Amino acid sequence: HIKLQGLLVRMMAKPSIDSERHNVGKITNKSLHYKGKIFHVGKCYHYCKRKTSRNIEIIVGIIGFQIQDKAICVLIVPVEETFLGEDDQCGDFLQAIHPVKYVKICAELDPLRLTYFKNECQKIRSIPTMMYEPQTIGNWQTFGYMQDKGRPRRVGRRKEMKCIDLFAGAGGMHQGFLHEGFETAIAVEKDSTAVESLSINSKNRMRIHQGDVVNFLQKCRIESYRKQIGKIHHLHASSPCQGFSAANRNGGKNDDKNNKLSLTFLEAVDIFKPVTATFENVEGMWRRANIKYIKQITVGLLRLGYQTRCTVLCACDYGDPQKRSRLFIFAARDYALLPSYPTKTHGIDPSQLPFVLVKNALDIFKAQQNIEVRTTSLKPGQHGVVRLNPDGLACTITASSVPPFHYELNRCISVNEAKVLQSFPLDFALIGSIAEKYKQIGNSVPVEMAIAVARSVRAALLYVFKEEGEDDG
Ligand SMILES: C[S@@+](CC[C@H](N)C(=O)[O-])C[C@H]1O[C@@H](n2cnc3c(N)ncnc32)[C@H](O)[C@@H]1O
């Protein structure tokens, strides 16, 4: 966010933001006398280091004092200067989180000299409780809005963690939640072969609603139907991505309809009021034409009383042998802890495990016979067909395009090889024709990435700021 970054650079904010931290700085004294003025902790002040030609209003909130002439502060900005305000297409962001017109930036500034403090800010009576996590954590596609609620209380493991999986596909995301101890109360998917795969891998134990998510949610508005599903702790949705995808340059006739399905996430959150929720889609949601959907979801979550943060994760950072970037939105009720961004486990840093490379992942197939594979007259280099690099990461395995060629054989990667590049276990069964199998694999969230996301959600569910229903007072 250019405007905001400008301000932060001007004020020499610390570049790293610890999103886990809830108490920014230590409150020392409640007030301080300085050159005939009294400064108060918790109050907001105009700040100006030098006379600037441009009239930039900088407001800071004091959270503590350091020595005699320095204050520990947070930067306060109008909502217009955050992600929701920039290039506003929703038109109603201000009403969305009304009466919150100002938010505090959730990064502590370097201590500021009181010499440069002007008057107390009359527009803002005290430091806002709504925090904004700016798009400056080394990834401009990362931002969040959350309430500053102090230290969360550990409630420990829950007896059960039930989730709903919307647009479940063959169950990539489901594998992640299963791995982390969640029980899927119901999965919703309209494609019959994907439903069969989902069902066979759960040994027919999972409740699956085969049908349209829109119709399903309509039914769920009826209390008796919803009661059959029971209490939901977490809700996940991976709405169709074709309309958002950069690969889909010309646009399909169903793009608008499919893109609007992303908003069913909001409707589902409204109906089930889960403690936490996640949404997944392609990075293309960040394209200029599509960003209105991210804004609508963010605004909608805030309106429903949820905290939210959004980011783009890459599957290879979590142990999948694939360079696949996906947008994730995390949400949590205001009494709960917002899941943090999953910690990268793989990479080039000595503290991380090395990336899983194509040849290491596909090594297990050396002696494989009778493979299921797509045949094509195309060769690598023609119409976007690529050959895998054995010493690199695989390109994104998609649902529709010709699969990449094997790194040393003259054929596309097989169904099983595609499955392994998405980190599915080899015994994961897929139902349908060869084309349907590739499609189910290409549609899935890679399993290691799904595990990393589910782990963050599980960790957040161990804490609350207050019990559900406790008075906010
Ligand atoms: C991106 S994929 C989901 C992948 C899945 N989360 C996974 O990790 O394997 C989207 C899925 O939504 C399904 N779908 C599309 N429109 C739908 C609708 N209106 N109702 C239910 N499912 C739908 C597609 O068949 C597809 O399987």
Coordinates of C-alpha atoms and ligand atoms in Angstrom, one line a residue:
H1 CA 0.0 0.0 0.0
I2 CA 2.0 2.8 -1.4
K3 CA 0.6 5.7 0.6
L4 CA 0.9 3.9 3.9
Q5 CA 4.3 2.6 3.2
G6 CA 5.3 6.2 2.5
L7 CA 4.2 7.2 5.9
L8 CA 5.8 4.3 7.6
V9 CA 9.1 4.9 5.9
R10 CA 8.9 8.6 6.8
M11 CA 8.4 7.6 10.4
M12 CA 11.1 4.9 10.4
A13 CA 8.8 2.2 11.5
K14 CA 10.4 -1.1 12.3
P15 CA 9.9 -3.0 9.1
S16 CA 9.2 -6.4 10.7
I17 CA 5.8 -6.9 12.2
D18 CA 5.1 -9.6 14.7
S19 CA 1.5 -10.4 14.0
E20 CA 1.5 -12.8 16.9
R21 CA 2.0 -10.0 19.4
H22 CA -1.0 -8.5 20.9
N23 CA 0.4 -6.0 23.4
V24 CA 2.4 -3.5 21.5
G25 CA 5.0 -2.1 23.8
K26 CA 5.1 -1.7 27.5
I27 CA 3.0 0.9 29.2
T28 CA 5.2 2.6 31.7
N29 CA 3.7 5.8 33.2
K30 CA 0.2 7.0 32.5
S31 CA 1.2 10.5 31.7
L32 CA 4.3 12.7 31.2
H33 CA 5.0 16.4 31.7
Y34 CA 7.2 17.7 28.9
K35 CA 7.9 21.4 28.2
G36 CA 4.7 22.6 29.8
K37 CA 2.5 20.1 28.2
I38 CA 1.0 16.9 29.6
F39 CA 1.0 13.8 27.3
H40 CA -1.2 10.8 28.2
V41 CA -0.9 7.2 27.5
G42 CA -3.9 6.0 25.4
K43 CA -4.4 9.4 23.7
C44 CA -3.7 10.4 20.1
Y45 CA -1.6 13.3 19.0
H46 CA -0.7 15.1 15.8
Y47 CA 2.9 14.5 15.0
C48 CA 5.1 16.4 12.5
K49 CA 8.9 16.0 12.4
R50 CA 9.6 18.8 9.9
K51 CA 7.6 21.2 7.8
T52 CA 6.5 19.3 4.8
S53 CA 5.4 20.9 1.5
R54 CA 2.6 18.4 1.4
N55 CA -0.1 18.5 4.1
I56 CA 0.2 15.0 5.5
E57 CA -1.6 14.4 8.7
I58 CA 0.2 12.0 10.9
I59 CA -1.5 10.9 14.0
V60 CA 0.1 8.7 16.6
G61 CA -1.2 7.1 19.8
I62 CA 1.0 7.0 22.8
I63 CA 1.3 3.5 24.4
G64 CA 4.2 4.3 26.8
F65 CA 7.1 6.5 27.5
Q66 CA 10.8 6.0 27.2
I67 CA 13.3 8.1 29.2
Q68 CA 12.0 11.7 29.6
D69 CA 11.4 12.9 26.2
K70 CA 10.4 9.9 24.0
A71 CA 7.1 8.2 23.6
I72 CA 6.4 4.7 22.4
C73 CA 3.7 5.0 19.8
V74 CA 1.5 3.3 17.3
L75 CA 0.6 5.0 14.0
I76 CA -3.1 5.8 13.6
V77 CA -4.5 6.0 10.0
P78 CA -8.0 6.6 8.5
V79 CA -9.5 3.4 7.1
E80 CA -9.3 5.1 3.6
E81 CA -5.5 4.7 3.8
T82 CA -5.7 1.0 4.3
F83 CA -6.4 -1.8 1.8
L84 CA -10.2 -1.2 2.0
G85 CA -9.9 2.4 1.1
E86 CA -7.3 2.2 -1.7
D87 CA -9.0 2.4 -5.1
D88 CA -12.3 1.7 -3.5
Q89 CA -14.7 -0.3 -5.6
C90 CA -17.1 -1.5 -3.0
G91 CA -18.0 2.1 -2.2
D92 CA -19.2 1.3 1.3
F93 CA -16.2 0.4 3.3
L94 CA -16.6 3.2 5.7
Q95 CA -20.1 2.2 6.6
A96 CA -18.9 -1.4 6.7
I97 CA -17.0 -1.0 9.9
H98 CA -18.7 2.1 11.1
P99 CA -18.1 3.7 13.6
V100 CA -14.5 2.6 13.1
K101 CA -13.0 5.4 10.9
Y102 CA -9.5 5.1 12.2
V103 CA -7.4 2.0 12.8
K104 CA -4.0 1.6 14.5
I105 CA -1.2 0.0 12.6
C106 CA -0.1 -3.2 14.4
A107 CA 3.6 -2.4 14.3
E108 CA 5.4 -0.5 17.0
L109 CA 7.2 2.7 15.8
D110 CA 10.7 3.5 16.9
P111 CA 10.3 5.8 20.0
L112 CA 9.4 9.3 18.9
R113 CA 10.7 12.6 20.4
L114 CA 8.0 14.5 22.2
T115 CA 9.5 17.8 20.7
Y116 CA 7.7 16.9 17.5
F117 CA 4.3 16.3 19.0
K118 CA 1.6 18.9 18.3
N119 CA -1.9 19.0 19.8
E120 CA -4.0 16.2 21.1
C121 CA -6.1 14.8 18.3
Q122 CA -9.7 16.0 18.8
K123 CA -11.2 13.7 16.2
I124 CA -9.9 10.5 18.0
R125 CA -10.6 10.4 21.7
S126 CA -8.5 7.3 22.4
I127 CA -6.4 4.8 20.5
P128 CA -8.7 2.7 18.3
T129 CA -9.0 -1.0 19.2
M130 CA -9.2 -2.0 15.6
M131 CA -5.7 -2.9 14.3
Y132 CA -4.6 -2.9 10.7
E133 CA -1.9 -5.2 9.6
P134 CA -0.5 -3.3 6.6
Q135 CA 0.7 -4.7 3.3
T136 CA 4.3 -4.4 4.2
I137 CA 5.4 -7.7 5.6
G138 CA 7.5 -8.4 2.6
N139 CA 4.4 -9.3 0.7
W140 CA 2.0 -6.6 -0.5
Q141 CA -0.7 -9.2 -0.9
T142 CA -0.8 -9.6 2.9
F143 CA -3.0 -7.5 5.1
G144 CA -5.4 -7.9 8.0
Y145 CA -7.9 -6.3 10.3
M146 CA -8.2 -7.4 13.9
Q147 CA -9.2 -6.3 17.3
D148 CA -6.6 -5.6 19.9
K149 CA -7.9 -7.7 22.8
G150 CA -4.8 -8.1 25.0
R151 CA -3.5 -11.5 25.8
P152 CA -5.5 -14.5 24.7
R153 CA -6.3 -17.2 27.3
R154 CA -5.3 -20.8 26.6
V155 CA -8.3 -23.0 26.6
G156 CA -6.3 -26.1 25.5
R157 CA -7.4 -28.9 23.2
R158 CA -11.0 -29.0 22.3
K159 CA -12.9 -32.2 22.8
E160 CA -13.9 -32.0 19.1
M161 CA -13.1 -29.8 16.2
K162 CA -15.8 -30.0 13.5
C163 CA -15.5 -28.4 10.2
I164 CA -17.5 -27.8 7.0
D165 CA -15.8 -28.1 3.7
L166 CA -17.5 -26.2 0.9
F167 CA -16.4 -26.9 -2.7
A168 CA -14.6 -29.9 -1.3
G169 CA -13.5 -31.4 -4.6
A170 CA -11.7 -34.8 -4.2
G171 CA -10.5 -33.6 -0.8
G172 CA -7.0 -31.9 -0.8
M173 CA -8.0 -29.5 1.9
H174 CA -9.9 -32.3 3.6
Q175 CA -6.6 -34.2 3.9
G176 CA -5.1 -31.3 5.7
F177 CA -7.9 -30.9 8.2
L178 CA -8.0 -34.7 8.8
H179 CA -4.3 -34.7 9.5
E180 CA -4.7 -32.0 12.1
G181 CA -7.5 -33.8 14.0
F182 CA -10.6 -32.1 12.5
E183 CA -13.7 -34.0 11.8
T184 CA -15.6 -33.0 8.7
A185 CA -19.2 -32.6 9.7
I186 CA -20.3 -32.2 6.1
A187 CA -18.5 -31.7 2.8
V188 CA -20.4 -30.1 -0.1
E189 CA -19.4 -30.7 -3.8
K190 CA -21.5 -30.9 -6.9
D191 CA -19.2 -33.0 -9.2
S192 CA -20.3 -36.6 -8.9
T193 CA -16.8 -38.2 -9.6
A194 CA -15.1 -35.9 -7.1
V195 CA -17.8 -36.9 -4.6
E196 CA -17.1 -40.5 -5.2
S197 CA -13.3 -40.0 -4.7
L198 CA -14.0 -38.0 -1.5
S199 CA -16.3 -40.7 -0.3
I200 CA -14.1 -43.7 -1.1
N201 CA -11.1 -42.1 0.6
S202 CA -13.1 -41.5 3.8
K203 CA -14.2 -45.1 3.7
N204 CA -17.7 -43.9 3.3
R205 CA -17.6 -42.4 6.7
M206 CA -17.9 -38.7 5.8
R207 CA -21.2 -37.0 5.4
I208 CA -21.2 -35.5 1.9
H209 CA -23.9 -33.3 0.3
Q210 CA -23.7 -33.7 -3.4
G211 CA -25.1 -30.6 -5.0
D212 CA -24.8 -26.9 -5.4
V213 CA -23.4 -24.9 -2.5
V214 CA -25.9 -22.1 -3.1
N215 CA -28.8 -24.5 -2.7
F216 CA -27.2 -26.2 0.3
L217 CA -26.8 -22.8 2.0
Q218 CA -30.5 -22.0 1.3
K219 CA -31.5 -25.2 3.1
C220 CA -29.1 -24.4 6.0
R221 CA -31.1 -21.2 6.6
I222 CA -33.7 -23.5 8.0
E223 CA -32.8 -24.2 11.6
S224 CA -34.0 -27.8 11.7
Y225 CA -31.7 -28.7 8.7
R226 CA -28.8 -26.8 10.3
K227 CA -29.3 -28.6 13.6
Q228 CA -28.8 -32.0 11.9
I229 CA -25.3 -30.8 10.9
G230 CA -24.5 -29.7 14.5
K231 CA -22.0 -27.2 15.9
I232 CA -19.3 -26.1 13.5
H233 CA -16.0 -24.9 14.8
H234 CA -14.3 -24.2 11.4
L235 CA -15.6 -23.5 7.9
H236 CA -13.5 -23.8 4.8
A237 CA -14.4 -22.8 1.2
S238 CA -12.4 -23.2 -2.0
S239 CA -14.8 -21.7 -4.6
P240 CA -14.1 -22.3 -8.3
C241 CA -11.2 -20.4 -9.6
Q242 CA -11.4 -20.4 -13.4
G243 CA -12.8 -16.9 -13.6
F244 CA -10.0 -15.5 -11.4
S245 CA -7.2 -17.5 -13.0
A246 CA -4.6 -15.7 -15.0
A247 CA -4.5 -18.8 -17.3
N248 CA -8.1 -17.9 -18.4
R249 CA -7.2 -14.8 -20.4
N250 CA -10.2 -14.6 -22.7
G251 CA -12.9 -15.2 -20.0
G252 CA -15.4 -17.9 -20.0
K253 CA -19.2 -17.5 -20.2
N254 CA -19.6 -18.7 -16.6
D255 CA -16.9 -16.5 -15.1
D256 CA -19.1 -14.0 -13.4
K257 CA -21.3 -16.7 -12.0
N258 CA -18.3 -18.7 -10.7
N259 CA -16.6 -15.6 -9.3
K260 CA -19.8 -14.7 -7.4
L261 CA -19.6 -18.1 -5.8
S262 CA -16.7 -16.8 -3.8
L263 CA -19.2 -14.7 -1.8
T264 CA -21.0 -17.9 -0.7
F265 CA -18.1 -18.1 1.8
L266 CA -19.6 -15.0 3.6
E267 CA -23.1 -16.4 3.5
A268 CA -21.9 -19.6 5.0
V269 CA -20.0 -17.8 7.7
D270 CA -23.1 -15.8 8.5
I271 CA -25.2 -19.0 8.7
F272 CA -22.9 -21.3 10.7
K273 CA -21.0 -18.6 12.7
P274 CA -17.9 -20.8 13.0
V275 CA -15.2 -19.9 15.4
T276 CA -12.7 -19.7 12.6
A277 CA -12.9 -19.8 8.8
T278 CA -10.6 -20.1 5.8
F279 CA -11.1 -19.3 2.1
E280 CA -8.8 -20.4 -0.7
N281 CA -8.6 -19.4 -4.3
V282 CA -6.0 -18.5 -7.0
E283 CA -3.6 -15.6 -6.7
G284 CA -5.5 -14.1 -9.7
M285 CA -8.1 -12.8 -7.2
W286 CA -5.5 -10.0 -6.6
R287 CA -5.9 -8.9 -10.3
R288 CA -7.3 -5.4 -10.6
A289 CA -10.6 -6.7 -12.1
N290 CA -11.1 -9.2 -9.3
I291 CA -9.9 -7.4 -6.2
K292 CA -13.5 -6.2 -5.5
Y293 CA -14.2 -9.8 -4.4
I294 CA -11.4 -9.7 -1.8
K295 CA -12.8 -6.4 -0.6
Q296 CA -16.3 -7.6 -0.4
I297 CA -15.3 -10.6 1.6
T298 CA -13.1 -8.5 3.9
V299 CA -15.9 -6.0 4.5
G300 CA -18.5 -8.7 4.9
L301 CA -16.4 -10.5 7.5
L302 CA -15.8 -7.3 9.5
R303 CA -19.6 -6.6 9.4
L304 CA -20.3 -10.1 10.7
G305 CA -17.9 -9.3 13.6
Y306 CA -15.0 -11.4 12.4
Q307 CA -11.3 -10.5 12.4
T308 CA -9.6 -11.3 9.1
R309 CA -6.3 -11.5 7.4
C310 CA -5.4 -12.4 3.8
T311 CA -2.2 -13.6 2.2
V312 CA -0.8 -15.6 -0.7
L313 CA 1.1 -18.8 0.2
C314 CA 3.3 -20.9 -2.0
A315 CA 2.9 -24.7 -1.7
C316 CA 6.7 -25.3 -2.0
D317 CA 7.3 -23.4 1.2
Y318 CA 5.4 -26.1 3.1
G319 CA 7.0 -29.2 1.5
D320 CA 5.0 -29.7 -1.7
P321 CA 7.2 -30.2 -4.7
Q322 CA 5.4 -27.5 -6.6
K323 CA 5.5 -23.8 -7.2
R324 CA 1.8 -23.1 -6.6
S325 CA 0.6 -19.8 -5.2
R326 CA -2.8 -19.6 -3.6
L327 CA -4.6 -16.8 -1.9
F328 CA -5.9 -17.6 1.6
I329 CA -8.2 -15.6 3.8
F330 CA -8.3 -16.4 7.5
A331 CA -11.1 -15.3 9.8
A332 CA -12.0 -15.6 13.4
R333 CA -14.8 -14.5 15.7
D334 CA -14.0 -11.4 17.8
Y335 CA -13.6 -13.5 20.9
A336 CA -11.2 -15.9 19.3
L337 CA -7.6 -15.9 18.1
L338 CA -7.1 -15.1 14.5
P339 CA -5.0 -17.9 12.9
S340 CA -1.5 -16.7 12.1
Y341 CA 0.2 -17.2 8.7
P342 CA 1.5 -20.7 8.5
T343 CA 5.2 -20.7 9.2
K344 CA 7.3 -21.7 6.2
T345 CA 8.9 -25.0 6.8
H346 CA 10.9 -25.4 3.5
G347 CA 13.2 -23.0 1.7
I348 CA 16.8 -21.9 1.3
D349 CA 17.3 -20.7 4.9
P350 CA 19.5 -23.0 7.0
S351 CA 16.8 -23.2 9.6
Q352 CA 14.4 -24.6 7.0
L353 CA 14.2 -28.0 5.4
P354 CA 15.3 -28.0 1.7
F355 CA 12.6 -27.6 -1.0
V356 CA 11.3 -31.0 -2.2
L357 CA 12.5 -31.2 -5.8
V358 CA 10.7 -33.0 -8.7
K359 CA 13.2 -35.8 -9.0
N360 CA 13.1 -36.6 -5.2
A361 CA 9.3 -36.6 -5.3
L362 CA 9.0 -38.8 -8.5
D363 CA 11.8 -41.2 -7.6
I364 CA 9.4 -43.7 -6.2
F365 CA 8.1 -44.4 -9.7
K366 CA 11.3 -45.8 -11.3
A367 CA 9.9 -49.3 -11.8
Q368 CA 6.3 -48.4 -12.5
Q369 CA 4.4 -50.2 -15.2
N370 CA 0.8 -49.8 -16.7
I371 CA 0.5 -46.2 -15.9
E372 CA -2.6 -44.0 -16.5
V373 CA -1.4 -41.1 -18.6
R374 CA -2.8 -38.6 -20.9
T375 CA -1.6 -38.9 -24.5
T376 CA -1.0 -35.8 -26.6
S377 CA 0.5 -34.9 -30.0
L378 CA 2.0 -31.8 -28.5
K379 CA 5.6 -31.6 -27.5
P380 CA 7.2 -29.5 -24.8
G381 CA 7.5 -25.9 -26.0
Q382 CA 4.3 -26.1 -28.0
H383 CA 1.1 -24.4 -26.8
G384 CA 2.5 -23.8 -23.3
V385 CA 3.4 -27.5 -22.7
V386 CA 6.4 -27.7 -20.4
R387 CA 8.9 -30.3 -19.4
L388 CA 9.6 -30.7 -15.6
N389 CA 13.0 -29.8 -14.4
P390 CA 14.2 -32.7 -12.2
D391 CA 16.3 -30.4 -10.0
G392 CA 13.6 -27.7 -9.6
L393 CA 10.0 -27.4 -8.4
A394 CA 7.1 -28.5 -10.5
C395 CA 5.0 -25.9 -12.2
T396 CA 1.4 -25.5 -11.1
I397 CA -0.5 -28.7 -11.9
T398 CA -3.8 -27.4 -13.3
A399 CA -7.2 -28.9 -13.8
S400 CA -7.5 -28.1 -17.5
S401 CA -4.2 -27.6 -19.4
V402 CA -2.0 -30.4 -20.8
P403 CA -0.1 -31.9 -17.9
P404 CA 3.7 -31.1 -17.9
F405 CA 6.0 -33.7 -19.5
H406 CA 8.1 -36.0 -17.4
Y407 CA 11.6 -34.7 -16.9
E408 CA 13.3 -37.6 -18.8
L409 CA 10.5 -39.6 -20.5
N410 CA 8.6 -38.6 -23.7
R411 CA 5.2 -38.4 -22.2
C412 CA 3.1 -36.3 -19.8
I413 CA 3.3 -37.0 -16.1
S414 CA 1.0 -39.8 -15.2
V415 CA -2.1 -39.5 -12.9
N416 CA -0.1 -41.0 -10.1
E417 CA 2.9 -38.7 -10.7
A418 CA 0.5 -35.7 -10.7
K419 CA -1.0 -37.0 -7.4
V420 CA 2.5 -37.1 -5.8
L421 CA 3.3 -33.6 -7.0
Q422 CA 0.2 -32.5 -5.1
S423 CA 1.5 -34.6 -2.1
F424 CA -1.4 -37.0 -2.0
P425 CA -0.5 -40.4 -0.6
L426 CA -0.1 -43.0 -3.3
D427 CA -3.0 -45.0 -2.0
F428 CA -5.3 -42.0 -2.3
A429 CA -8.0 -43.3 -4.7
L430 CA -9.4 -41.3 -7.6
I431 CA -12.6 -42.2 -9.4
G432 CA -13.5 -41.4 -13.0
S433 CA -11.8 -41.3 -16.4
I434 CA -8.2 -40.3 -16.8
A435 CA -9.2 -36.7 -17.7
E436 CA -11.5 -36.6 -14.6
K437 CA -8.6 -37.8 -12.4
Y438 CA -6.2 -35.1 -13.7
K439 CA -9.0 -32.6 -13.1
Q440 CA -9.6 -33.6 -9.5
I441 CA -5.9 -33.5 -8.8
G442 CA -5.4 -30.1 -10.5
N443 CA -8.3 -28.6 -8.6
S444 CA -7.0 -29.7 -5.2
V445 CA -5.1 -27.7 -2.6
P446 CA -1.8 -29.5 -2.3
V447 CA -1.8 -31.7 0.9
E448 CA 1.2 -30.3 2.7
M449 CA -0.1 -26.7 2.2
A450 CA -3.5 -27.8 3.4
I451 CA -1.8 -29.3 6.5
A452 CA 0.1 -26.1 7.2
V453 CA -3.2 -24.1 7.0
A454 CA -5.1 -26.5 9.2
R455 CA -2.3 -26.5 11.7
S456 CA -2.5 -22.7 12.0
V457 CA -6.3 -23.0 12.5
R458 CA -5.9 -25.7 15.1
A459 CA -3.3 -23.6 17.0
A460 CA -5.6 -20.6 17.0
L461 CA -8.5 -22.7 18.4
L462 CA -6.4 -23.4 21.5
Y463 CA -7.0 -19.8 22.6
V464 CA -9.8 -17.4 23.3
F465 CA -9.9 -13.8 24.5
K466 CA -13.2 -14.6 26.2
E467 CA -15.7 -17.3 26.2
E468 CA -18.4 -17.1 23.5
G469 CA -21.3 -15.1 24.9
E470 CA -19.3 -13.5 27.7
D471 CA -20.1 -9.9 28.1
D472 CA -17.7 -7.6 26.1
G473 CA -17.9 -5.0 28.9
Ligands
LIG1 C1 -11.0 -25.4 -6.5 S1 -11.9 -26.9 -6.4 C2 -11.9 -27.3 -4.8 C3 -10.7 -28.1 -4.3 C4 -10.8 -28.7 -3.0 N1 -11.0 -27.7 -1.9 C5 -9.6 -29.5 -2.7 O1 -8.7 -29.1 -1.9 O2 -9.5 -30.6 -3.3 C6 -13.6 -26.3 -6.6 C7 -14.6 -27.3 -6.6 O3 -15.9 -26.7 -6.6 C8 -16.8 -27.5 -7.2 N2 -18.0 -26.6 -7.6 C9 -18.0 -25.7 -8.5 N3 -19.2 -25.1 -8.5 C10 -19.9 -25.6 -7.4 C11 -21.2 -25.3 -6.9 N4 -21.9 -24.4 -7.3 N5 -21.5 -26.1 -5.8 C12 -20.7 -27.1 -5.3 N6 -19.5 -27.3 -5.8 C13 -19.1 -26.6 -6.9 C14 -16.0 -28.0 -8.4 O4 -16.6 -29.2 -8.9 C15 -14.6 -28.3 -7.8 O5 -14.5 -29.6 -7.4

